[in-house]
Coordinates of C-alpha atoms and ligand atoms in Angstrom, one line a residue:
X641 CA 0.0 0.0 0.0
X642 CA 1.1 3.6 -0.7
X643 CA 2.6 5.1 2.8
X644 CA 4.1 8.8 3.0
X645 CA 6.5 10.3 4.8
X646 CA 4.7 10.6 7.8
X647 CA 3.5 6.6 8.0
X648 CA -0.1 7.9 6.9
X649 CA -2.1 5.0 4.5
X650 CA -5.3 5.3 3.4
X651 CA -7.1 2.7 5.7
X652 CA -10.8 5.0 6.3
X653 CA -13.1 5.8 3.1
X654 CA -15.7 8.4 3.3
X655 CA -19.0 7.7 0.9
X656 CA -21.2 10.7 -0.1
X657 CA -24.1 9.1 -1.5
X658 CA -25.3 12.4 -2.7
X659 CA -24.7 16.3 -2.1
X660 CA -28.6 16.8 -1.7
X661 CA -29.8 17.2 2.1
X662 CA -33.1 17.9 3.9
X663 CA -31.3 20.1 6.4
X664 CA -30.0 23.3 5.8
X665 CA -27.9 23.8 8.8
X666 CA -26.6 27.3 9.4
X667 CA -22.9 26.3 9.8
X668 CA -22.8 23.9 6.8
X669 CA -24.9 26.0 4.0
X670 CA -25.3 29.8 3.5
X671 CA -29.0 31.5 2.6
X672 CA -30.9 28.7 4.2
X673 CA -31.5 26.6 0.8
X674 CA -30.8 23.0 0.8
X675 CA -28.0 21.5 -1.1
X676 CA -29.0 19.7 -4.4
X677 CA -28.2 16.5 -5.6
X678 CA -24.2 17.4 -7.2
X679 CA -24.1 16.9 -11.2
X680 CA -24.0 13.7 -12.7
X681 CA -24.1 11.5 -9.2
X682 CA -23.0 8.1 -9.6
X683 CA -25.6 5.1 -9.5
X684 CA -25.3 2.9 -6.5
X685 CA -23.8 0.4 -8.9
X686 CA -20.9 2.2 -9.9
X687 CA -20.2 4.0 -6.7
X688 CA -20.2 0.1 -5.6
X689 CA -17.7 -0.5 -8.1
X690 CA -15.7 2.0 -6.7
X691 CA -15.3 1.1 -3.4
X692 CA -14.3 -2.7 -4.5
X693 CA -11.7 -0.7 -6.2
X694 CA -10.8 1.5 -3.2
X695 CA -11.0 -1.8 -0.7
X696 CA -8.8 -3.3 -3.5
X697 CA -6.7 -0.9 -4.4
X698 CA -5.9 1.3 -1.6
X699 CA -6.1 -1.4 1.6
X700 CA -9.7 0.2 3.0
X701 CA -10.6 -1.3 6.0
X702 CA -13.1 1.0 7.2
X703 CA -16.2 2.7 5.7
X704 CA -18.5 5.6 6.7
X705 CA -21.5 6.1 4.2
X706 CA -22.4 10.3 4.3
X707 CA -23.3 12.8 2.8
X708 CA -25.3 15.3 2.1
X709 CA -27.8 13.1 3.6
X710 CA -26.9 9.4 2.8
X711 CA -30.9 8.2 3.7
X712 CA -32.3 10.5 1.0
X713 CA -30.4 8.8 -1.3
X714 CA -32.4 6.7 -3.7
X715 CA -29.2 4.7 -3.9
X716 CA -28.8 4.2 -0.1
X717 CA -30.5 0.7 0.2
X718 CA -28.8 -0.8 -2.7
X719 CA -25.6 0.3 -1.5
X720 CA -25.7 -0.6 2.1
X721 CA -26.8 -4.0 0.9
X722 CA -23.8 -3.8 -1.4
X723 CA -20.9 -2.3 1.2
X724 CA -22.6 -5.2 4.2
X725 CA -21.4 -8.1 1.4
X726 CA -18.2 -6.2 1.8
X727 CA -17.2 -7.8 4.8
X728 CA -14.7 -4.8 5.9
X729 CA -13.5 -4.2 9.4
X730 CA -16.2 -1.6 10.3
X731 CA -18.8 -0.1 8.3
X732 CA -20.9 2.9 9.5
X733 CA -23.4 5.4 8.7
X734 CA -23.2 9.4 9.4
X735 CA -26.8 10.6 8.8
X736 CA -29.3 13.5 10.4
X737 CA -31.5 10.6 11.7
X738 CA -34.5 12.1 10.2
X739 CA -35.5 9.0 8.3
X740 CA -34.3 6.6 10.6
X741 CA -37.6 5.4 11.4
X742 CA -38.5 4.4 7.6
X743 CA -35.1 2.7 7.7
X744 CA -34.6 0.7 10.4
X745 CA -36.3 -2.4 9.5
X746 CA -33.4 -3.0 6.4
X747 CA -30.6 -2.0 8.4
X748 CA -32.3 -4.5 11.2
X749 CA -32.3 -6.5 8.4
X750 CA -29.0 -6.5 6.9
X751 CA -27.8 -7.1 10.1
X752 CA -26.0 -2.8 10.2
X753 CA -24.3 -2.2 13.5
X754 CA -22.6 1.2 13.7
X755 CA -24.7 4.7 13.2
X756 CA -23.3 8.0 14.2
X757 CA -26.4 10.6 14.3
X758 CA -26.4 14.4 14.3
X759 CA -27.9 16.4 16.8
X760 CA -27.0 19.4 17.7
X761 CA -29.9 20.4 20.3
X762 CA -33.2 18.9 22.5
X763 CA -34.4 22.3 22.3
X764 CA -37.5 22.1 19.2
X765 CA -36.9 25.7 18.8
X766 CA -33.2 25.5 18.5
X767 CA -33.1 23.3 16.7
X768 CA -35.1 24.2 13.9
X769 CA -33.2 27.8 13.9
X770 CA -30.0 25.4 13.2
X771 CA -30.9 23.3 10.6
X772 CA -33.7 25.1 9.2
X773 CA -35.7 21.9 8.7
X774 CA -36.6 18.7 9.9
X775 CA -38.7 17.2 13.9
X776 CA -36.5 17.1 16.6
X777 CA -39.5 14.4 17.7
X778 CA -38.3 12.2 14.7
X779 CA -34.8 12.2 15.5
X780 CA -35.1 11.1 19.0
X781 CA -37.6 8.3 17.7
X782 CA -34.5 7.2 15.2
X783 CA -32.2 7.4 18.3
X784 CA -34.5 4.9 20.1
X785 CA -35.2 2.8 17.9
X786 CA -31.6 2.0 17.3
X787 CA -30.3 1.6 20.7
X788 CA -33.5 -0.7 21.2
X789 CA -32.3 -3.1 18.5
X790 CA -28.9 -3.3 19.6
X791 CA -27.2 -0.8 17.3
X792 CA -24.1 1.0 19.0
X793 CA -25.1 4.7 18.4
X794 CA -22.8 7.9 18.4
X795 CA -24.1 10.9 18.9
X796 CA -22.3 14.0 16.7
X797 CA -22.6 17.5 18.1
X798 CA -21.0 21.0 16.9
X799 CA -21.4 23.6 19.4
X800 CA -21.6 27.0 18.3
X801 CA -21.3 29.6 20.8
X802 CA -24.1 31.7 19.9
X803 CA -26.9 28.9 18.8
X804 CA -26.1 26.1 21.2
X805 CA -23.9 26.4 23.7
X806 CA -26.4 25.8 26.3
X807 CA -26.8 22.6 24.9
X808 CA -23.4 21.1 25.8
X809 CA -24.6 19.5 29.2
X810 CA -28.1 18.8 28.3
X811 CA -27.0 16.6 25.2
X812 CA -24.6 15.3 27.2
X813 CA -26.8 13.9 30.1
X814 CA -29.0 12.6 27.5
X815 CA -26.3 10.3 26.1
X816 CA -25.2 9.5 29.6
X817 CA -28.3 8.2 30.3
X818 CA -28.6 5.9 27.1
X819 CA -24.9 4.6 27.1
X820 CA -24.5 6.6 23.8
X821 CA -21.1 8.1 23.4
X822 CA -21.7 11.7 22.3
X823 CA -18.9 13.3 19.9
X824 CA -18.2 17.0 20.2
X825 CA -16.9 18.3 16.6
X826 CA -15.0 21.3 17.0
X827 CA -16.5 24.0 14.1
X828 CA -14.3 23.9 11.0
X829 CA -13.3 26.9 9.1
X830 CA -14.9 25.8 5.8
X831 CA -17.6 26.5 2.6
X832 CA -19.3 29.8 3.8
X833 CA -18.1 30.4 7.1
X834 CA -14.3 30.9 5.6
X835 CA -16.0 34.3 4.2
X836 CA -17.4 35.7 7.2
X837 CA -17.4 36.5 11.1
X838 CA -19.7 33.4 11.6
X839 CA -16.6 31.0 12.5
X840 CA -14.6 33.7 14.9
X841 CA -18.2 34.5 16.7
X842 CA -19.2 30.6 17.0
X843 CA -16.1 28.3 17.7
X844 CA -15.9 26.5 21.1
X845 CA -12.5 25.6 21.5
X846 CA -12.0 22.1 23.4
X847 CA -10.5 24.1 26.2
X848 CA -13.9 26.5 26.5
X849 CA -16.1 22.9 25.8
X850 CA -13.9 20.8 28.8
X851 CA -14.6 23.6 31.3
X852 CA -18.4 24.1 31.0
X853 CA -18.6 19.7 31.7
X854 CA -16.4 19.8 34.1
X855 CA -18.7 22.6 36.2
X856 CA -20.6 19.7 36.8
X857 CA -18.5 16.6 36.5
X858 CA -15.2 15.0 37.3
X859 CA -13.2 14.2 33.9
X860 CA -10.7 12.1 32.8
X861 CA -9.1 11.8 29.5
X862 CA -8.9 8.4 28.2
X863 CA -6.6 6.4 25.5
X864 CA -7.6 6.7 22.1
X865 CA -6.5 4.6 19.3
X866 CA -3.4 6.3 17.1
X867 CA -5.6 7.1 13.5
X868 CA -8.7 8.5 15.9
X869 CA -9.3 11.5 15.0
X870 CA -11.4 11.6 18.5
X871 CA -10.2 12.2 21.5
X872 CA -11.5 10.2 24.3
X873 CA -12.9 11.5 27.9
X874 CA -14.5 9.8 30.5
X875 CA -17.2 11.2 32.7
X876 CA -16.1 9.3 35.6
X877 CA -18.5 6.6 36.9
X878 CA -20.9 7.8 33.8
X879 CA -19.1 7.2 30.0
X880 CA -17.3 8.7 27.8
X881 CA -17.1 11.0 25.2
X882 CA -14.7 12.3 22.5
X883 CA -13.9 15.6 20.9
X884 CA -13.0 16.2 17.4
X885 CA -10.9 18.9 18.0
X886 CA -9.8 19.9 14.6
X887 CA -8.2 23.0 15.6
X888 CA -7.7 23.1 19.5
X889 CA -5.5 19.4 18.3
X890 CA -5.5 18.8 14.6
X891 CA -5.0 15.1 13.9
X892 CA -3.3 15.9 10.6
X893 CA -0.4 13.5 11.1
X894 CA -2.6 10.4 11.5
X895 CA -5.1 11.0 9.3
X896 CA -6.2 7.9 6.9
X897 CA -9.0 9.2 5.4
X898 CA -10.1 9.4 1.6
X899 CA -13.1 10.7 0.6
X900 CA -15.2 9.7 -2.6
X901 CA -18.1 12.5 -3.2
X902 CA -21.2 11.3 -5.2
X903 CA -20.3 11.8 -8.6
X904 CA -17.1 10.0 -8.4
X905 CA -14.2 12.2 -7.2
X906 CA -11.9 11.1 -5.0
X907 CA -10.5 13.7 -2.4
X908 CA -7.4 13.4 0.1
X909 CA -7.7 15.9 2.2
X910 CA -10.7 18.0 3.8
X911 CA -8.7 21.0 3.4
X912 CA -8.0 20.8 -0.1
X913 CA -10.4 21.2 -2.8
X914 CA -7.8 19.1 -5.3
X915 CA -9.4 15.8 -6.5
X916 CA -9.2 13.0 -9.0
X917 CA -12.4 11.7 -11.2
X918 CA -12.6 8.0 -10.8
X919 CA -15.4 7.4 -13.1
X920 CA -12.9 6.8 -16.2
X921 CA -11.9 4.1 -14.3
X922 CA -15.2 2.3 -13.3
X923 CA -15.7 1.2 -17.3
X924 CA -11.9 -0.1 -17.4
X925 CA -10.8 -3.6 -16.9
X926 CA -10.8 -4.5 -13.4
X927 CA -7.0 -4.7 -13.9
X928 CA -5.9 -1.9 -15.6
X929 CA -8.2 0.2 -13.3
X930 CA -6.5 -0.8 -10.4
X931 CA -3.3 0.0 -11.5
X932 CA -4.2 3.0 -13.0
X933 CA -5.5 4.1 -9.4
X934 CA -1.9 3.5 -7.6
X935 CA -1.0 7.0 -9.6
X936 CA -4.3 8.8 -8.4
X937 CA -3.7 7.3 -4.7
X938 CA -0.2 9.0 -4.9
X939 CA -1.4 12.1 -5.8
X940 CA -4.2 12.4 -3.4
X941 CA -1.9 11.0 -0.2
X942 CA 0.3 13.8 -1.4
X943 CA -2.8 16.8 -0.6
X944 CA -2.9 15.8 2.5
X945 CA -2.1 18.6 5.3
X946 CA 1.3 17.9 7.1
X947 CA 0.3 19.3 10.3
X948 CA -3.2 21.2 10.9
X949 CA -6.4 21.4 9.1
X950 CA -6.3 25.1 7.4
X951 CA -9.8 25.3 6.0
X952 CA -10.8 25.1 2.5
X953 CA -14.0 26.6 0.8
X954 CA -15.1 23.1 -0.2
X955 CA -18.5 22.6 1.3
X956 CA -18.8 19.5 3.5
X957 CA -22.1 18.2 2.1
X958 CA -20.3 17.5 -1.2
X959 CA -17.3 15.7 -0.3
X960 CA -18.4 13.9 2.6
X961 CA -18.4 14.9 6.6
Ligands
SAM2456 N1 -26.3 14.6 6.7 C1 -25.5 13.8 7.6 C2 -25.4 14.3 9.0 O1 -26.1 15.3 9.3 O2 -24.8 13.6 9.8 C3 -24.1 13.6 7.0 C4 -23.3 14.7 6.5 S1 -22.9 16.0 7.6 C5 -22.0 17.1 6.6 C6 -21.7 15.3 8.6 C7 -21.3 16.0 9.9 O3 -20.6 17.1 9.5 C8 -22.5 16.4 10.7 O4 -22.3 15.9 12.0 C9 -22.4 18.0 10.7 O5 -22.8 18.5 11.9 C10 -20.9 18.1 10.5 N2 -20.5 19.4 9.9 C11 -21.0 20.1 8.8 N3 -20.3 21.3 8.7 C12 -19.4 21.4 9.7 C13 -18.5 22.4 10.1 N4 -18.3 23.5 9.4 N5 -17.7 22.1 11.1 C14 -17.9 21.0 11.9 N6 -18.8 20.0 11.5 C15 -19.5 20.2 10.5

């Protein structure tokens, strides 16, 4: 497998299933209007034959299917069906949770294990003024119904100083009190916010995040394994819960993540907007297009960031949070 100077290998893929999402949320899209399915998406089929190539080709072992919103994807249940044949080490699903309910019978069904779901309030109000869309009521439902069948949930939350802050303990004692480990993701300097104030008036470092839990608890940090890009803390005599902190601790130098977007591209790095168009490849011999992708795997190890995240005016939704 292709290694750089630092040891990093591509060993995590990142599906979008499509750019299109029913949220709008304030710190991932400008003006409120929902994001749109990108031009010519990929069919479930080829994005399938993708990944084989990826898995293949690149020594995947881990898979997270996102998005925009991976459940609004007409493609979504022909592809988790596809990826669960896959047999990799861990496959996972990044989604909003607001069609959870419609879905959980075929992910019950396929036997799907791992969800991480966003939420970034309990508060109705709040959190229709941050994703300017969607039932708070439904995403708790989703959350439910997948601890009840056994799924192991995690719970991803960006907290913005002036929207949710307030929220921080609240969310937390929720998860406490389901055994769901809830994710704090630092805000990133990306898409829209890289051209405004909204970043310098919103970011909670880990620092400013750490100090508000401990007001009310004891907390320790915890190990975390060496490509995580979490760090782990435990609420002792509770559980745990991690931190993205993607500026207060960028996890540059161990990051194994590659990215496909929806219609085919293949990023290396969040905070680059350079990528490589597999789709030539997906008609090729299985042969020729696997050694054809050792020269686009070189080139897109080679974006990555040597030591911190810098931002990039690439909007998440298309390439894949
Ligand atoms: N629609 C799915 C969802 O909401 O989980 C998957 C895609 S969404 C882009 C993935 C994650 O990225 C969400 O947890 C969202 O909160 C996070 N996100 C989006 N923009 C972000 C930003 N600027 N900084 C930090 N996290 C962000």
């Amino acid at each position: 497998m292709i290694v750089d100077r630092f040891g990093r290998q591509f060993q995590n893929l990142r599906v979008s299933l499509t750019a299109a999402c029913n949220y709008a949320c304030t710190y991932c899209v400008p003006n409120g209007k929902k994001l749109q399915p990108a031009e010519a998406e990929l069919d479930a089929e080829q994005l399938l034959r993708a990944v084989r190539l990826l898995v293949d080709g690149a020594g995947i072992e881990k898979l997270r299917i996102t998005g925009g919103e991976p459940l609004l994807s007409k493609k979504f249940e022909t592809f988790v069906r596809g990826v669960s044949e896959l047999e990799l080490k861990d496959t996972a699903i990044t989604t909003n949770g607001q069609l959870l309910p419609k879905y959980m019978p075929l992910l019950e069904e396929i036997g799907f294990k791992r969800l991480n779901i966003s939420l970034d309030t309990l508060d109705a109000k709040k959190f229709r003024s941050i994703a300017r869309s969607g039932d708070l009521e439904t995403v708790l439902r989703g959350i439910e119904m997948a601890c009840d069948v056994g799924m192991k949930v995690k719970i991803n939350m960006v907290p913005l100083k002036t929207a949710n802050f307030d929220q921080v303990l609240p969310l937390l004692d929720y998860c406490l009190d389901r055994g769901i480990e809830l994710r704090f993701i630092e805000l990133m300097n990306m898409g829209h916010l890289k051209l405004s104030d909204q970043y310098e008036r919103d970011f909670v470092s880990l620092d400013m995040l750490l100090a508000t839990i401990r007001s009310k608890y004891e907390v320790e940090p915890i190990t975390a394994a060496y490509d995580s890009t979490s760090l782990r803390y435990e609420v002792v005599g509770r559980g745990i819960f991690g931190v993205i902190a993607n500026e207060s601790e960028p996890f540059c130098r161990s990051c194994s993540r590659l990215r496909l977007s929806s219609n085919g591209h293949l990023y290396g790095c969040l905070s680059n907007t350079k990528n490589y168009d597999l789709s030539p490849l997906l008609t090729k011999p299985y042969p020729l297009a696997l050694n054809e992708l050792q020269g686009v795997l070189t080139s897109a190890l080679g974006d990555k960031q040597s030591i911190a995240f810098t931002g990039e005016t690439t909007v998440m939704k298309f390439i894949g949070g």
